[in-house]
Amino acid sequence: MNNETLLRNLRNIPDFPIPGIQFKDVSTLYKDAECLKIMVDELYEKYKDKGITKVVGIESRGFVVGAALALRLGAGFVMCRKPGKLPGDTKKESYMKEYGEDTIEIHCDAINNDDIVLIHDDLLATGGSMKAAYNLVKQFNPRNIYIGFLIELRIEGLHGREALGNDIEIETLIRI
Ligand code: AMP
């Protein structure tokens, strides 16, 4: 299902942050009360029977709907952050980006092996950052891990879903 209201309200900014990138600006979805409700309601419907106990949001655009969804699901919310931002002891995962390496972190005590985790981010492009988040959450050995995005980019040359692998359950609200 492709959501007409969300598609209509999503702003595209050409050549941001560098020439050639069509940047999907989710701030126009976050600021709109109807869109915000649609996103949280639709993800809630997809995950309400999965027994999710923790929603992990990826910094920073994954925090907005991730936290609202956690509240609806009766789950806790966990921040997956860039290095040096979390004050306590962390587990880390490094991954290759187009230019150089990057690292993400989650507090060591944020997830335990009884948890059923949903990892949430705004957008799936190459899948690189979500794959790293998935590998990081796996370090905690939770009972199950689901992945949910607002937007899936399916333009030529992007194979995000394939990069994440077939054994992971992935949901997206709109595909472009
Ligand atoms: P990737 O790791 O390539 O799947 O990239 C996903 C991350 O980069 C998400 O956190 C997005 O917010 C951001 N991102 C990548 N491409 C775009 C784009 N065209 N428009 C908006 N955000 C993007």
mmCIF file of C-alpha atoms and ligand atoms in Angstrom:
data_model
loop_
_atom_site.group_PDB
_atom_site.id
_atom_site.type_symbol
_atom_site.label_atom_id
_atom_site.label_comp_id
_atom_site.label_asym_id
_atom_site.label_seq_id
_atom_site.Cartn_x
_atom_site.Cartn_y
_atom_site.Cartn_z
ATOM 1 C CA MET A 1 0.000 0.000 0.000
ATOM 2 C CA ASN A 2 1.347 3.421 -0.900
ATOM 3 C CA ASN A 3 0.013 6.208 1.229
ATOM 4 C CA GLU A 4 -1.267 9.117 -0.884
ATOM 5 C CA THR A 5 -1.472 11.635 1.967
ATOM 6 C CA LEU A 6 2.093 10.970 3.039
ATOM 7 C CA LEU A 7 3.399 11.116 -0.528
ATOM 8 C CA ARG A 8 1.584 14.400 -1.136
ATOM 9 C CA ASN A 9 3.062 15.998 1.972
ATOM 10 C CA LEU A 10 6.648 14.724 1.671
ATOM 11 C CA ARG A 11 8.963 17.504 0.452
ATOM 12 C CA ASN A 12 11.706 16.705 -2.059
ATOM 13 C CA ILE A 13 14.754 18.966 -1.979
ATOM 14 C CA PRO A 14 16.999 18.504 -5.029
ATOM 15 C CA ASP A 15 20.780 18.622 -4.667
ATOM 16 C CA PHE A 16 20.833 18.456 -0.855
ATOM 17 C CA PRO A 17 23.254 17.958 0.863
ATOM 18 C CA ILE A 18 25.308 17.537 -2.329
ATOM 19 C CA PRO A 19 24.516 17.855 -6.059
ATOM 20 C CA GLY A 20 22.646 14.855 -7.461
ATOM 21 C CA ILE A 21 20.867 13.812 -4.230
ATOM 22 C CA GLN A 22 17.067 14.066 -4.121
ATOM 23 C CA PHE A 23 16.619 14.633 -0.404
ATOM 24 C CA LYS A 24 13.309 13.414 1.056
ATOM 25 C CA ASP A 25 12.566 15.957 3.781
ATOM 26 C CA VAL A 26 10.433 14.237 6.418
ATOM 27 C CA SER A 27 10.111 17.450 8.448
ATOM 28 C CA THR A 28 7.037 18.228 6.312
ATOM 29 C CA LEU A 29 5.489 14.943 7.492
ATOM 30 C CA TYR A 30 6.467 15.467 11.126
ATOM 31 C CA LYS A 31 4.993 18.998 11.301
ATOM 32 C CA ASP A 32 1.610 17.942 9.895
ATOM 33 C CA ALA A 33 -0.775 16.590 12.543
ATOM 34 C CA GLU A 34 -2.656 14.322 10.108
ATOM 35 C CA CYS A 35 0.555 12.850 8.633
ATOM 36 C CA LEU A 36 2.061 12.297 12.064
ATOM 37 C CA LYS A 37 -1.057 10.427 13.113
ATOM 38 C CA ILE A 38 -1.153 8.339 9.908
ATOM 39 C CA MET A 39 2.481 7.285 10.328
ATOM 40 C CA VAL A 40 2.121 6.273 13.964
ATOM 41 C CA ASP A 41 -1.286 4.601 13.431
ATOM 42 C CA GLU A 42 -0.148 2.578 10.406
ATOM 43 C CA LEU A 43 3.066 1.380 12.018
ATOM 44 C CA TYR A 44 1.119 0.550 15.171
ATOM 45 C CA GLU A 45 -1.265 -1.635 13.109
ATOM 46 C CA LYS A 46 1.698 -3.499 11.600
ATOM 47 C CA TYR A 47 3.411 -4.164 14.923
ATOM 48 C CA LYS A 48 0.673 -4.282 17.564
ATOM 49 C CA ASP A 49 0.612 -8.103 17.722
ATOM 50 C CA LYS A 50 4.373 -8.702 17.616
ATOM 51 C CA GLY A 51 5.008 -8.300 21.340
ATOM 52 C CA ILE A 52 7.466 -5.440 20.793
ATOM 53 C CA THR A 53 9.053 -4.399 24.106
ATOM 54 C CA LYS A 54 11.641 -1.887 22.802
ATOM 55 C CA VAL A 55 11.637 0.499 19.861
ATOM 56 C CA VAL A 56 15.136 1.555 18.819
ATOM 57 C CA GLY A 57 15.227 4.893 16.956
ATOM 58 C CA ILE A 58 18.196 5.821 14.786
ATOM 59 C CA GLU A 59 19.554 9.357 15.330
ATOM 60 C CA SER A 60 17.970 11.693 14.680
ATOM 61 C CA ARG A 61 15.063 11.443 12.268
ATOM 62 C CA GLY A 62 14.238 7.997 13.660
ATOM 63 C CA PHE A 63 13.550 9.467 17.108
ATOM 64 C CA VAL A 64 10.324 11.277 16.236
ATOM 65 C CA VAL A 65 7.970 8.528 15.086
ATOM 66 C CA GLY A 66 10.025 5.905 16.939
ATOM 67 C CA ALA A 67 9.217 7.434 20.334
ATOM 68 C CA ALA A 68 5.550 8.053 19.466
ATOM 69 C CA LEU A 69 5.224 4.468 18.252
ATOM 70 C CA ALA A 70 6.858 3.093 21.407
ATOM 71 C CA LEU A 71 4.256 4.948 23.456
ATOM 72 C CA ARG A 72 1.409 3.465 21.387
ATOM 73 C CA LEU A 73 2.882 -0.044 21.581
ATOM 74 C CA GLY A 74 3.444 0.161 25.319
ATOM 75 C CA ALA A 75 7.162 -0.381 24.657
ATOM 76 C CA GLY A 76 10.268 1.412 25.834
ATOM 77 C CA PHE A 77 12.275 3.699 23.534
ATOM 78 C CA VAL A 78 16.027 3.319 22.966
ATOM 79 C CA MET A 79 18.308 5.831 21.241
ATOM 80 C CA CYS A 80 20.845 4.587 18.705
ATOM 81 C CA ARG A 81 23.314 7.471 18.521
ATOM 82 C CA LYS A 82 26.453 8.742 16.846
ATOM 83 C CA PRO A 83 29.712 8.220 18.768
ATOM 84 C CA GLY A 84 30.350 10.188 21.945
ATOM 85 C CA LYS A 85 26.743 11.281 22.478
ATOM 86 C CA LEU A 86 25.587 8.678 25.011
ATOM 87 C CA PRO A 87 26.981 9.266 28.518
ATOM 88 C CA GLY A 88 26.917 5.686 29.877
ATOM 89 C CA ASP A 89 28.748 2.510 28.823
ATOM 90 C CA THR A 90 27.854 1.577 25.255
ATOM 91 C CA LYS A 91 28.027 -1.242 22.749
ATOM 92 C CA LYS A 92 29.306 -0.056 19.357
ATOM 93 C CA GLU A 93 29.138 -1.070 15.712
ATOM 94 C CA SER A 94 31.286 0.394 12.951
ATOM 95 C CA TYR A 95 30.399 0.325 9.275
ATOM 96 C CA MET A 96 31.659 1.662 5.973
ATOM 97 C CA LYS A 97 29.975 4.666 4.400
ATOM 98 C CA GLU A 98 30.593 6.174 0.988
ATOM 99 C CA TYR A 99 33.428 8.265 2.428
ATOM 100 C CA GLY A 100 35.126 6.507 5.337
ATOM 101 C CA GLU A 101 33.927 4.668 8.414
ATOM 102 C CA ASP A 102 31.162 5.527 10.863
ATOM 103 C CA THR A 103 30.190 4.169 14.297
ATOM 104 C CA ILE A 104 26.871 3.965 16.159
ATOM 105 C CA GLU A 105 26.234 3.239 19.825
ATOM 106 C CA ILE A 106 23.527 2.024 22.202
ATOM 107 C CA HIS A 107 23.730 2.029 26.006
ATOM 108 C CA CYS A 108 24.768 -1.413 27.320
ATOM 109 C CA ASP A 109 21.756 -1.587 29.655
ATOM 110 C CA ALA A 110 19.187 -0.443 27.065
ATOM 111 C CA ILE A 111 18.205 -3.877 25.682
ATOM 112 C CA ASN A 112 18.201 -7.343 27.249
ATOM 113 C CA ASN A 113 17.775 -10.849 25.873
ATOM 114 C CA ASP A 114 14.065 -10.949 26.806
ATOM 115 C CA ASP A 115 13.279 -7.999 24.549
ATOM 116 C CA ILE A 116 11.522 -8.062 21.199
ATOM 117 C CA VAL A 117 12.948 -5.099 19.315
ATOM 118 C CA LEU A 118 11.675 -2.921 16.496
ATOM 119 C CA ILE A 119 14.381 -0.770 14.888
ATOM 120 C CA HIS A 120 12.964 2.346 13.263
ATOM 121 C CA ASP A 121 14.423 4.958 10.894
ATOM 122 C CA ASP A 122 12.851 7.483 8.545
ATOM 123 C CA LEU A 123 14.248 6.237 5.257
ATOM 124 C CA LEU A 124 15.842 3.196 3.618
ATOM 125 C CA ALA A 125 18.373 4.059 0.886
ATOM 126 C CA THR A 126 21.401 1.723 0.584
ATOM 127 C CA GLY A 127 20.521 0.003 3.859
ATOM 128 C CA GLY A 128 24.034 0.573 5.243
ATOM 129 C CA SER A 129 23.048 2.428 8.393
ATOM 130 C CA MET A 130 20.144 0.094 9.211
ATOM 131 C CA LYS A 131 22.358 -2.961 8.670
ATOM 132 C CA ALA A 132 24.806 -1.528 11.204
ATOM 133 C CA ALA A 133 21.957 -0.818 13.651
ATOM 134 C CA TYR A 134 20.661 -4.365 13.157
ATOM 135 C CA ASN A 135 24.136 -5.821 13.848
ATOM 136 C CA LEU A 136 24.441 -3.606 16.916
ATOM 137 C CA VAL A 137 21.051 -4.708 18.308
ATOM 138 C CA LYS A 138 22.024 -8.344 17.597
ATOM 139 C CA GLN A 139 24.924 -7.939 20.041
ATOM 140 C CA PHE A 140 22.272 -7.761 22.798
ATOM 141 C CA ASN A 141 20.842 -11.128 21.694
ATOM 142 C CA PRO A 142 17.133 -10.126 21.906
ATOM 143 C CA ARG A 143 14.338 -12.634 21.237
ATOM 144 C CA ASN A 144 13.479 -11.060 17.870
ATOM 145 C CA ILE A 145 14.311 -8.003 15.754
ATOM 146 C CA TYR A 146 11.934 -6.236 13.333
ATOM 147 C CA ILE A 147 12.718 -3.290 11.064
ATOM 148 C CA GLY A 148 10.288 -0.506 10.096
ATOM 149 C CA PHE A 149 10.802 2.618 7.939
ATOM 150 C CA LEU A 150 8.578 5.472 6.832
ATOM 151 C CA ILE A 151 10.050 5.602 3.309
ATOM 152 C CA GLU A 152 11.759 3.078 1.062
ATOM 153 C CA LEU A 153 13.743 4.510 -1.858
ATOM 154 C CA ARG A 154 13.614 2.099 -4.761
ATOM 155 C CA ILE A 155 15.296 4.274 -7.368
ATOM 156 C CA GLU A 156 17.804 2.681 -9.688
ATOM 157 C CA GLY A 157 21.050 1.623 -8.080
ATOM 158 C CA LEU A 158 19.630 1.344 -4.557
ATOM 159 C CA HIS A 159 19.128 -2.143 -3.165
ATOM 160 C CA GLY A 160 18.482 -1.406 0.484
ATOM 161 C CA ARG A 161 16.041 -4.238 1.062
ATOM 162 C CA GLU A 162 18.418 -6.756 -0.507
ATOM 163 C CA ALA A 163 21.327 -5.387 1.548
ATOM 164 C CA LEU A 164 19.386 -6.103 4.742
ATOM 165 C CA GLY A 165 18.716 -9.710 3.721
ATOM 166 C CA ASN A 166 15.629 -11.867 3.298
ATOM 167 C CA ASP A 167 15.535 -13.256 6.817
ATOM 168 C CA ILE A 168 14.547 -9.894 8.384
ATOM 169 C CA GLU A 169 10.913 -8.720 8.445
ATOM 170 C CA ILE A 170 10.924 -5.182 6.971
ATOM 171 C CA GLU A 171 7.924 -2.845 6.730
ATOM 172 C CA THR A 172 7.750 0.518 4.943
ATOM 173 C CA LEU A 173 4.834 2.958 4.676
ATOM 174 C CA ILE A 174 5.708 4.541 1.317
ATOM 175 C CA ARG A 175 7.886 3.412 -1.533
ATOM 176 C CA ILE A 176 9.365 5.859 -4.032
HETATM 177 P P1 AMP B 1 21.258 4.319 3.973
HETATM 178 O O1 AMP B 1 22.198 3.924 5.079
HETATM 179 O O2 AMP B 1 21.972 4.542 2.657
HETATM 180 O O3 AMP B 1 20.081 3.401 3.839
HETATM 181 O O4 AMP B 1 20.719 5.775 4.334
HETATM 182 C C1 AMP B 1 19.690 5.935 5.251
HETATM 183 C C2 AMP B 1 19.934 7.116 6.145
HETATM 184 O O5 AMP B 1 20.407 8.258 5.434
HETATM 185 C C3 AMP B 1 18.634 7.540 6.798
HETATM 186 O O6 AMP B 1 18.922 7.876 8.153
HETATM 187 C C4 AMP B 1 18.174 8.753 6.024
HETATM 188 O O7 AMP B 1 17.697 9.737 6.894
HETATM 189 C C5 AMP B 1 19.393 9.247 5.272
HETATM 190 N N1 AMP B 1 19.162 9.389 3.818
HETATM 191 C C6 AMP B 1 19.798 8.719 2.827
HETATM 192 N N2 AMP B 1 19.367 9.098 1.614
HETATM 193 C C7 AMP B 1 18.424 10.041 1.823
HETATM 194 C C8 AMP B 1 17.578 10.829 0.954
HETATM 195 N N3 AMP B 1 17.621 10.716 -0.388
HETATM 196 N N4 AMP B 1 16.703 11.678 1.523
HETATM 197 C C9 AMP B 1 16.644 11.798 2.883
HETATM 198 N N5 AMP B 1 17.392 11.101 3.745
HETATM 199 C C10 AMP B 1 18.293 10.235 3.232
#
